[in-house]
mmCIF file of C-alpha atoms in Angstrom:
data_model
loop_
_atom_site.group_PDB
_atom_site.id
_atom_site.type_symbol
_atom_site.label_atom_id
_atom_site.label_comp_id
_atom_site.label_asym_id
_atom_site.label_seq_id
_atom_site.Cartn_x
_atom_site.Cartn_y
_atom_site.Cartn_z
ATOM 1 C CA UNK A 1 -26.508 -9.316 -18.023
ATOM 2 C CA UNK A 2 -25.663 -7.461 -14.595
ATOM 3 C CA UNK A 3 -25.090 -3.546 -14.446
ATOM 4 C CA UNK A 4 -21.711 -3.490 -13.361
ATOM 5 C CA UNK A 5 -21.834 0.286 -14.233
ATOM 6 C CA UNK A 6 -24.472 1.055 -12.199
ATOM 7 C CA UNK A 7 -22.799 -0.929 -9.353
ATOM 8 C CA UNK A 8 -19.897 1.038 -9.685
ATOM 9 C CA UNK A 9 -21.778 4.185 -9.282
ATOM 10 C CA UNK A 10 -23.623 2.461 -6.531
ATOM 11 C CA UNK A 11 -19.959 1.791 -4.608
ATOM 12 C CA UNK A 12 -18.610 5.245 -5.541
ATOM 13 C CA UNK A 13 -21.052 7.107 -3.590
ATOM 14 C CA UNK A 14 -20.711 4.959 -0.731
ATOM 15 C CA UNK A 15 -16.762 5.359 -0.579
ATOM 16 C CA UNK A 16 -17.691 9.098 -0.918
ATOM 17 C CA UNK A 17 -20.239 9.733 1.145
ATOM 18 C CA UNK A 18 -18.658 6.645 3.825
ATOM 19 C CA UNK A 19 -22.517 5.821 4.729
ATOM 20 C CA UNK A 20 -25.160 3.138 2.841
ATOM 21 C CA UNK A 21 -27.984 5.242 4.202
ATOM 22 C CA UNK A 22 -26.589 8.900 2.448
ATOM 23 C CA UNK A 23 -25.701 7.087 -0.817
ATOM 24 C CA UNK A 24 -28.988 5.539 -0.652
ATOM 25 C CA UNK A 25 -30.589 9.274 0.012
ATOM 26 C CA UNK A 26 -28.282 10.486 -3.230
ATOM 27 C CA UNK A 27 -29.204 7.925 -5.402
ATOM 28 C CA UNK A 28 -32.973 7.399 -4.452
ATOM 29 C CA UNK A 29 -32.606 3.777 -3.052
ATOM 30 C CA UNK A 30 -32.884 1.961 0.114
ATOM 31 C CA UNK A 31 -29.654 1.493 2.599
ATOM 32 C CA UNK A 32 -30.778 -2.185 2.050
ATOM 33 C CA UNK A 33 -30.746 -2.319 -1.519
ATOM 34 C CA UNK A 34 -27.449 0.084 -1.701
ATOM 35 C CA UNK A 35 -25.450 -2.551 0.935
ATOM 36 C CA UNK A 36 -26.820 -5.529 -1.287
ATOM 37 C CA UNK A 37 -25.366 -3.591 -4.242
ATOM 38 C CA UNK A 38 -21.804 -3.243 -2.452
ATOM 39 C CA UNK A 39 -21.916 -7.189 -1.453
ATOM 40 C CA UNK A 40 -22.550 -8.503 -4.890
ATOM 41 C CA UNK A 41 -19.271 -6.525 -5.957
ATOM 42 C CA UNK A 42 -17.426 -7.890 -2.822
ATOM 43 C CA UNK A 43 -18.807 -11.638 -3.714
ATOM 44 C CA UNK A 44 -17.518 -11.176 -7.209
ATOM 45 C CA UNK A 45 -14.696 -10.530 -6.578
ATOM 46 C CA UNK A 46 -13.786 -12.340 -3.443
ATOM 47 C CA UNK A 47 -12.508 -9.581 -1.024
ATOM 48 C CA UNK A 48 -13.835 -7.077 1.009
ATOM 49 C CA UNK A 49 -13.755 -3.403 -0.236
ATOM 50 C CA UNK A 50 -15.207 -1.883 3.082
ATOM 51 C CA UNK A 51 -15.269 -2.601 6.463
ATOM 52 C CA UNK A 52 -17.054 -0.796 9.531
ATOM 53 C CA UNK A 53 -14.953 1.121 12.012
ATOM 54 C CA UNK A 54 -15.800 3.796 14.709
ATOM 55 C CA UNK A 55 -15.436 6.202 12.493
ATOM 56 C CA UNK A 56 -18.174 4.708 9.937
ATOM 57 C CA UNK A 57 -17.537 2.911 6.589
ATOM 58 C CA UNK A 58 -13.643 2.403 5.635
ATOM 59 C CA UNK A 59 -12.281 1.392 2.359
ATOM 60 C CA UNK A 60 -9.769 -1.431 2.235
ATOM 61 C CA UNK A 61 -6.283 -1.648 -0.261
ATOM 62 C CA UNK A 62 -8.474 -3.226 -2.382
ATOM 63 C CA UNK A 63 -11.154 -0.908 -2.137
ATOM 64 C CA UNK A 64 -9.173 1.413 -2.743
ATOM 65 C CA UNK A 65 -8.079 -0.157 -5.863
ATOM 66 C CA UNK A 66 -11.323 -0.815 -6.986
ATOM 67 C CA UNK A 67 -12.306 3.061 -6.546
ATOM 68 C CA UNK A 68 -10.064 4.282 -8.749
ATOM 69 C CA UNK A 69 -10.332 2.064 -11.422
ATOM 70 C CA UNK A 70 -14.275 2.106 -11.101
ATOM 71 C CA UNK A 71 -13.878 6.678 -11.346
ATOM 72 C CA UNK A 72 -11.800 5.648 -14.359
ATOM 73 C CA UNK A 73 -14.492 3.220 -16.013
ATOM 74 C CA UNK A 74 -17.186 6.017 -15.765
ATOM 75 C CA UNK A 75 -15.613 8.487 -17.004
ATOM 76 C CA UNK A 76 -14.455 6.868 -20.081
ATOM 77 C CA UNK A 77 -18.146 5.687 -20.694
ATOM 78 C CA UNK A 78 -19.082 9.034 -20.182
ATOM 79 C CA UNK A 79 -16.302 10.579 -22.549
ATOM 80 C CA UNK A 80 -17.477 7.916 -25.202
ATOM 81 C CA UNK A 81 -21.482 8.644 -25.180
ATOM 82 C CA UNK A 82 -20.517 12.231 -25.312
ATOM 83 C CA UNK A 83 -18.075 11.675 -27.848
ATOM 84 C CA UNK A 84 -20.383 9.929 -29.954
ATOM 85 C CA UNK A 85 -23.353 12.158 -29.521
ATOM 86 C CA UNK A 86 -21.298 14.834 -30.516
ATOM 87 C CA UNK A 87 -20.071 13.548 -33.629
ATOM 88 C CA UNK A 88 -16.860 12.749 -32.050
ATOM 89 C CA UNK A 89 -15.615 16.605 -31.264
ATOM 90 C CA UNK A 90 -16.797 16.125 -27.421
ATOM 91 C CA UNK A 91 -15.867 19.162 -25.064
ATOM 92 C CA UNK A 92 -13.730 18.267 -22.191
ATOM 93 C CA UNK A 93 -15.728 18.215 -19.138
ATOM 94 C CA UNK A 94 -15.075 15.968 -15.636
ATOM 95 C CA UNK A 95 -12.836 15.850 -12.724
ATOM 96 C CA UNK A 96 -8.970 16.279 -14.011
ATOM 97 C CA UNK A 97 -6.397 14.941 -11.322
ATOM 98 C CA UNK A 98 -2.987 16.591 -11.919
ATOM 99 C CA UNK A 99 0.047 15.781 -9.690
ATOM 100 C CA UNK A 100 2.914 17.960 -10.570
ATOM 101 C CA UNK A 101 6.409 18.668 -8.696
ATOM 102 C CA UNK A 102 6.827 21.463 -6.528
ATOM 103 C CA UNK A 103 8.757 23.483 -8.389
ATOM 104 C CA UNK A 104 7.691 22.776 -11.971
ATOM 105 C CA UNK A 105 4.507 22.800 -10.777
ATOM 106 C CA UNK A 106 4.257 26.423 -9.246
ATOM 107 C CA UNK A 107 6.844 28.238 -11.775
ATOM 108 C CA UNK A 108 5.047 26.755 -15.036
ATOM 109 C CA UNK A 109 1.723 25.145 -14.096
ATOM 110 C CA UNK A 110 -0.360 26.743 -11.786
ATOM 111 C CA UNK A 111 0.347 30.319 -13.654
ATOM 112 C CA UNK A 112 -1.502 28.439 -16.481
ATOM 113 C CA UNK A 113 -4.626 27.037 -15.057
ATOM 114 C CA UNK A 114 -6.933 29.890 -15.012
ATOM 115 C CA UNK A 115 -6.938 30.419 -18.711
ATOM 116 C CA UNK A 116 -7.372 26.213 -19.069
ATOM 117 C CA UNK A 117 -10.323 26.299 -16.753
ATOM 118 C CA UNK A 118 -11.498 29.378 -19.031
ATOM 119 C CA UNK A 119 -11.249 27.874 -21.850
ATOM 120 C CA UNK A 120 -12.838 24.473 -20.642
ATOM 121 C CA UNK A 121 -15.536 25.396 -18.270
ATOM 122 C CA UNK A 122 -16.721 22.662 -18.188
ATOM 123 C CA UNK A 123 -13.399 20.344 -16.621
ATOM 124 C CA UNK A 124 -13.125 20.278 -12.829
ATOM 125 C CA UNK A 125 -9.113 20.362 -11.978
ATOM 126 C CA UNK A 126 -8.054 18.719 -8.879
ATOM 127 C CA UNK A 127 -4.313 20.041 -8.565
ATOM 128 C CA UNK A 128 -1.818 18.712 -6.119
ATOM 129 C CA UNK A 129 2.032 19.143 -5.702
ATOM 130 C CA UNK A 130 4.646 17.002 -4.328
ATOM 131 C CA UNK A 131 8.124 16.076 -4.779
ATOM 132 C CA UNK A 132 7.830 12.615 -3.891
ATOM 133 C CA UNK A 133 7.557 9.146 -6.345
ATOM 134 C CA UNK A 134 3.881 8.840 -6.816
ATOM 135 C CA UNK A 135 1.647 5.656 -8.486
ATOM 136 C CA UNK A 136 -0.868 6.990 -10.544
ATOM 137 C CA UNK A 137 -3.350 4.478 -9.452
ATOM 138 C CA UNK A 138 -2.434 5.028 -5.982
ATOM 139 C CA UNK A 139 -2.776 9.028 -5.804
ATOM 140 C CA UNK A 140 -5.782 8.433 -7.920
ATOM 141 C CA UNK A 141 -4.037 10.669 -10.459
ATOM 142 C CA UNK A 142 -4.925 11.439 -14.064
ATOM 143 C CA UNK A 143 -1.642 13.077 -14.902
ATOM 144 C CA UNK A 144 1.849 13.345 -12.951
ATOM 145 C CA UNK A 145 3.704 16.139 -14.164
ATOM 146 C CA UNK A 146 8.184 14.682 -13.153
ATOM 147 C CA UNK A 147 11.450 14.660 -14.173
ATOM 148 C CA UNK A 148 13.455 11.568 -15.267
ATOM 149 C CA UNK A 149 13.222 8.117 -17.098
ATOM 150 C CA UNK A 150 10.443 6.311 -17.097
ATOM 151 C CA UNK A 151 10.495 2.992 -15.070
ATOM 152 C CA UNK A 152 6.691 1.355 -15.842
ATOM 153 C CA UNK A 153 6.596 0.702 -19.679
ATOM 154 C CA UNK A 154 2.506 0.896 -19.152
ATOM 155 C CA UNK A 155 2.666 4.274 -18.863
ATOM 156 C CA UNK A 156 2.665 7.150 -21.516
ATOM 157 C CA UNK A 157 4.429 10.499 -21.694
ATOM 158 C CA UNK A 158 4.717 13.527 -23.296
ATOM 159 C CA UNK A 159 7.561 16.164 -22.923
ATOM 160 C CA UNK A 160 7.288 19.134 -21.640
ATOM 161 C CA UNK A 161 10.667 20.762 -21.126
ATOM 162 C CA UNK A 162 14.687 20.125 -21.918
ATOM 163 C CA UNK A 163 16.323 20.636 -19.309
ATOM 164 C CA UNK A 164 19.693 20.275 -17.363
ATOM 165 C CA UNK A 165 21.009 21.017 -14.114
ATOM 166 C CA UNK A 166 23.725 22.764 -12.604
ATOM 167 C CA UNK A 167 25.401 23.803 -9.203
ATOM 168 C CA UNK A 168 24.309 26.753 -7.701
ATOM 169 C CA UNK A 169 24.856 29.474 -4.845
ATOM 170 C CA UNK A 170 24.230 32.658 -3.593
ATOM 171 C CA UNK A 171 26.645 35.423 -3.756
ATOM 172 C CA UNK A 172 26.590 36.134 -0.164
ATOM 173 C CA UNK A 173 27.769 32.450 0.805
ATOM 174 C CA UNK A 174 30.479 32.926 -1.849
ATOM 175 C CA UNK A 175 31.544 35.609 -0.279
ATOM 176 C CA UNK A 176 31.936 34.238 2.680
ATOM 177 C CA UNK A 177 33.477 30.949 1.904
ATOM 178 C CA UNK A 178 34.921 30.889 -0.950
ATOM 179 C CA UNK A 179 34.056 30.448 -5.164
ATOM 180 C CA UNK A 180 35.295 26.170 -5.797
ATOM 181 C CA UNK A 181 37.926 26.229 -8.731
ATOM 182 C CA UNK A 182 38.114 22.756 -8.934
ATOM 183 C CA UNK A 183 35.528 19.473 -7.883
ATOM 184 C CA UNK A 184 38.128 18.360 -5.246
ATOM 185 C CA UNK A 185 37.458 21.915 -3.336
ATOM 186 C CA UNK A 186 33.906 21.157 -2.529
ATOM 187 C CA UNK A 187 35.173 19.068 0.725
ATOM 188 C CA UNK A 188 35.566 22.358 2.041
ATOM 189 C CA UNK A 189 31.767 23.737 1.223
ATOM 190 C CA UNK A 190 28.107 22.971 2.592
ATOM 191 C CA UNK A 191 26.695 20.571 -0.273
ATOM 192 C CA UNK A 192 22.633 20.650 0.435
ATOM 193 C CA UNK A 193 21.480 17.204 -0.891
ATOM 194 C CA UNK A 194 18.484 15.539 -2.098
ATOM 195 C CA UNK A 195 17.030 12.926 -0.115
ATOM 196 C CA UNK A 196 14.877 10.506 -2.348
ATOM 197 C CA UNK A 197 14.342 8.129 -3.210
ATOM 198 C CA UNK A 198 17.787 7.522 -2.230
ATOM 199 C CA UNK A 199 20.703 9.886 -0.623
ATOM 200 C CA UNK A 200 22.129 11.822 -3.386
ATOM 201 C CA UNK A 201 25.620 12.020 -2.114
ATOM 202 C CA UNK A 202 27.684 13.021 -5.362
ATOM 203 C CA UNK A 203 27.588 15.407 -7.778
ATOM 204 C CA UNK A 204 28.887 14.323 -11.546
ATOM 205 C CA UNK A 205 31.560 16.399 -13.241
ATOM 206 C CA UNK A 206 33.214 16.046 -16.672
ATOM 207 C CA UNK A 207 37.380 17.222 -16.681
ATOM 208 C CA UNK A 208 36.856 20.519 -19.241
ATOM 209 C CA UNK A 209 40.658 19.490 -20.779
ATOM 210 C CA UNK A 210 40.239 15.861 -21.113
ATOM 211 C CA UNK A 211 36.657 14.905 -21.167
ATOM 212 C CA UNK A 212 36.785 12.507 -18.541
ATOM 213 C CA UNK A 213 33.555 11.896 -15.999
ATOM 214 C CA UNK A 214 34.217 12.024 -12.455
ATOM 215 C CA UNK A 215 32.141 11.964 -9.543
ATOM 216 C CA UNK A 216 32.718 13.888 -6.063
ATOM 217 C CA UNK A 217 31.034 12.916 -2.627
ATOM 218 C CA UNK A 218 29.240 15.737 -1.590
ATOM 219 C CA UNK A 219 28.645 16.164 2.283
ATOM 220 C CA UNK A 220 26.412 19.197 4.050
ATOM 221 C CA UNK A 221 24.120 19.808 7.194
ATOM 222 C CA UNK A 222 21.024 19.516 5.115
ATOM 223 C CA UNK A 223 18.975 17.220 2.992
ATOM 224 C CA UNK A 224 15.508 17.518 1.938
ATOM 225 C CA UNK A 225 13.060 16.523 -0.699
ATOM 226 C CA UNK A 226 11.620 19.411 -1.970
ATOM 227 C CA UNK A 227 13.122 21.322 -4.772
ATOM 228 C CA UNK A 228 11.517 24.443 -4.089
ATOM 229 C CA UNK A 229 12.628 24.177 -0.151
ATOM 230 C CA UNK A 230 16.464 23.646 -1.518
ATOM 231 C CA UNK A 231 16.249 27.096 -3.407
ATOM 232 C CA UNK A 232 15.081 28.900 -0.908
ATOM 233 C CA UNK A 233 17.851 27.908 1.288
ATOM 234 C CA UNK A 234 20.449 28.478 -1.148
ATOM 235 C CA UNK A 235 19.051 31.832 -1.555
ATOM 236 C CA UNK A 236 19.601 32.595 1.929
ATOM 237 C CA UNK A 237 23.145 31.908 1.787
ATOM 238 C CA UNK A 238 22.638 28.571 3.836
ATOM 239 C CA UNK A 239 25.142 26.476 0.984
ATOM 240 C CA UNK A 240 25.307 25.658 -2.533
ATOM 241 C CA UNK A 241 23.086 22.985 -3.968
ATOM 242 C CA UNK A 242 22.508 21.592 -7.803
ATOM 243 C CA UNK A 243 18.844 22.188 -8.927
ATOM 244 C CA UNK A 244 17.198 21.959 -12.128
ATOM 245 C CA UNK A 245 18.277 25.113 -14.564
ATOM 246 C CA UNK A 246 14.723 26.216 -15.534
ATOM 247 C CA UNK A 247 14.229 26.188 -11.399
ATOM 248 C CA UNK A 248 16.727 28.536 -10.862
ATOM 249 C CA UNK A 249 17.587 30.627 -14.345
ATOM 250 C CA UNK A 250 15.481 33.333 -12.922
ATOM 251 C CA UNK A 251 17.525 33.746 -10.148
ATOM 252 C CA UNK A 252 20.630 33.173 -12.308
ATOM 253 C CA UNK A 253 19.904 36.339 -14.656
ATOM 254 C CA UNK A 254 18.879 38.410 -11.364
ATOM 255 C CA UNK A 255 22.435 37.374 -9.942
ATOM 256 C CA UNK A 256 20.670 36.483 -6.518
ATOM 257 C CA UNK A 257 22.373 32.784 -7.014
ATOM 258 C CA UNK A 258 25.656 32.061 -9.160
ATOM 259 C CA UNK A 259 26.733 28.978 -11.278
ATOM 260 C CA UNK A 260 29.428 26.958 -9.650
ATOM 261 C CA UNK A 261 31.868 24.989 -11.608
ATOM 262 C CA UNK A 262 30.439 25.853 -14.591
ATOM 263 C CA UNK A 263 32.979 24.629 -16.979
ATOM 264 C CA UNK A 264 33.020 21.590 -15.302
ATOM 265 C CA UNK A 265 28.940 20.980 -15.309
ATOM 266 C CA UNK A 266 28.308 17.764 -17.687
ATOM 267 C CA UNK A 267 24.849 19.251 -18.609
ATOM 268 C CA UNK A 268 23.435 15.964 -18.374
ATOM 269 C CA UNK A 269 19.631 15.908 -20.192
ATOM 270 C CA UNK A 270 16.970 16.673 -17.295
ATOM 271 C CA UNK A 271 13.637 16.255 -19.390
ATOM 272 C CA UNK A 272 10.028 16.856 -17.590
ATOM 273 C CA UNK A 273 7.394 14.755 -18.906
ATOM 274 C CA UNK A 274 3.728 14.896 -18.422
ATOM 275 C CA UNK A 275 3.385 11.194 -17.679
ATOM 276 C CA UNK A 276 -0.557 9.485 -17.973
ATOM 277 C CA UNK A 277 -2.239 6.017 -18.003
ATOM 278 C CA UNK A 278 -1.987 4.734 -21.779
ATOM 279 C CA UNK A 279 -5.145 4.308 -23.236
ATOM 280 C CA UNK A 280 -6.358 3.578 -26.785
ATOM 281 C CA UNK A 281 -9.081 6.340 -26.646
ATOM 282 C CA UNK A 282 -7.293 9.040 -24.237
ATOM 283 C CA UNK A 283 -10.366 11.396 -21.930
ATOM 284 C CA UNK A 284 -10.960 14.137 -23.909
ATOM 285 C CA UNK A 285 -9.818 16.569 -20.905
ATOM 286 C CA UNK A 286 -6.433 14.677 -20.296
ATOM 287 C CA UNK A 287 -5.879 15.511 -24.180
ATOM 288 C CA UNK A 288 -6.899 19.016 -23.767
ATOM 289 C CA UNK A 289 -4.515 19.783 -20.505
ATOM 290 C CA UNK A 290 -1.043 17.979 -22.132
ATOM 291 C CA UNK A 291 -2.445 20.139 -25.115
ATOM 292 C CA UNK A 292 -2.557 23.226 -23.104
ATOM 293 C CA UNK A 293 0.811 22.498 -20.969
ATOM 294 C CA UNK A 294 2.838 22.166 -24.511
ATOM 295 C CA UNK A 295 1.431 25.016 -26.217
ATOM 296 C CA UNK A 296 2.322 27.434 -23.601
ATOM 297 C CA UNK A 297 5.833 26.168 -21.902
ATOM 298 C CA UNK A 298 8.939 26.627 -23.351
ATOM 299 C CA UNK A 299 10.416 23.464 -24.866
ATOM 300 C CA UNK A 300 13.625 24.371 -23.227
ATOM 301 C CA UNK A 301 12.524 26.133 -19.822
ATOM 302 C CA UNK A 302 12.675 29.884 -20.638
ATOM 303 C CA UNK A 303 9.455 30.538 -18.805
ATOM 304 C CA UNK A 304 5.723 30.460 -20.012
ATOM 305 C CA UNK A 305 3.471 32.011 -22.373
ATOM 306 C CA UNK A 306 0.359 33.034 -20.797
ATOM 307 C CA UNK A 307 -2.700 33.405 -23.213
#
């Protein structure tokens, strides 16, 4: 039987280290042996997973590809020996790849991490945020922390917060032009808008006396895709702008930004989900860090409980 483990380590450290003769240094064999190693993978499956460029050893798409899945095959042979060795109450331990929204992520989840890494010494966290549509396999992510339905039925998720949004702006812009008594008067006001993955261009509204939906086009000199950018621009007075309420409640109890048409808001259900690869036997320090995130957010976005 071949030791496509061992291969995989073998490739690993060559994507890493982007050389045959440092892997080979690392893992105590020849360049020869290591590039023989990376060629039986490549013959097996039929495609190349490096080429040579000026710049040294390159991965390919499918190399890539193959990277992350092969990361993701060691570790879960690692979590399992440990597992078992331990009697199956294995302590979290490995690289942790967390992708989390801007906002979310720096209001609720980084305030959290230095207690998880103290209480799991052992689990190297590799945190990144962005407000952008990511592909776990892609970002080589372990967890994406985002808001909305979930499109790829493969995937898991667990929820972190209730939510809803609603229109905000800062005093000083009302003051200067104008509070909106009715949907119809935002024509006259700067609407910032979201621009992924598609222009958001209206704004839903439900009739307070007759329960009717309705939906306004929304126009402004500003679009963006960053959550976090959008507040910070509605705090300066720049327009008004509808963000996620446990973005912006803060702010709404400090009275630096004021709800807008708030009878007319729909509260429409904005739930944030910590979304992972499905698995039968889950990485003991995936587990651990949903674990943590639950325990210590507030279901419905009324801040954090640090421990």
């Amino acid at each position: 039987m071949d030791n496509r483990a061992g291969e995989m380590e073998v490739f690993i450290r060559v994507a890493e280290l982007r050389s045959f003769s440092e892997a080979g240094r690392k893992l105590h064999l020849s360049p020869s042996a290591v590039s023989k190693l990376v060629t039986r993978i490549e013959d097996r499956l039929a495609t190349r997973l490096l080429v040579r460029s000026t710049r040294g050893l390159q991965l390919t798409p499918e190399g890539e590809m193959y990277l992350v899945r092969a990361q993701r095959v060691l570790d879960e042979i690692d979590d399992a020996e440990r597992a078992v060795a331990s009697g199956g109450k294995a302590a979290p331990r490995g690289r942790l790849r967390v992708n989390a929204s801007i906002a979310f992520g720096v209001m609720y989840v980084q305030p959290l991490i230095p207690a998880f890494l103290e209480r799991y010494p052992e689990v190297e966290l590799d945190f990144s945020l962005t407000d952008g549509i990511i592909d776990l396999l892609e970002e080589r992510a372990d967890i994406a922390i985002r808001s909305g339905s979930l499109p790829d039925s493969s995937l898991k998720a667990r929820k972190l917060v209730e939510s809803s949004r609603t229109i905000v702006a800062s005093p000083e812009y009302i003051a200067k032009r104008g509070l909106p008594r009715h949907p119809d008067d935002l024509v006259d006001h700067n609407c910032l808008r979201f621009n992924f993955p598609i222009p958001m261009s209206e704004w839903p509204f439900i009739n307070p006396e007759t329960a009717e939906r309705i939906g306004r086009t929304i126009t402004g000199n500003f679009q963006c895709d960053s959550g976090a950018a959008m507040r910070r621009l509605c705090l300066s007075g720049l327009g008004m702008a509808r963000l996620g309420r446990f973005h912006v409640q803060g702010d709404l109890k400090a009275g630096t930004l004021v709800e807008i048409l708030p009878d007319w808001n729909p509260n429409e259900e904005q739930l944030i989900h910590a979304i992972f690869a499905g698995h039968e036997h889950l990485a003991a320090r995936i587990r651990a860090f949903i674990d943590f995130l639950v325990n210590h957010i507030d279901p419905y976005g009324n801040g954090i409980r640090i421990p």
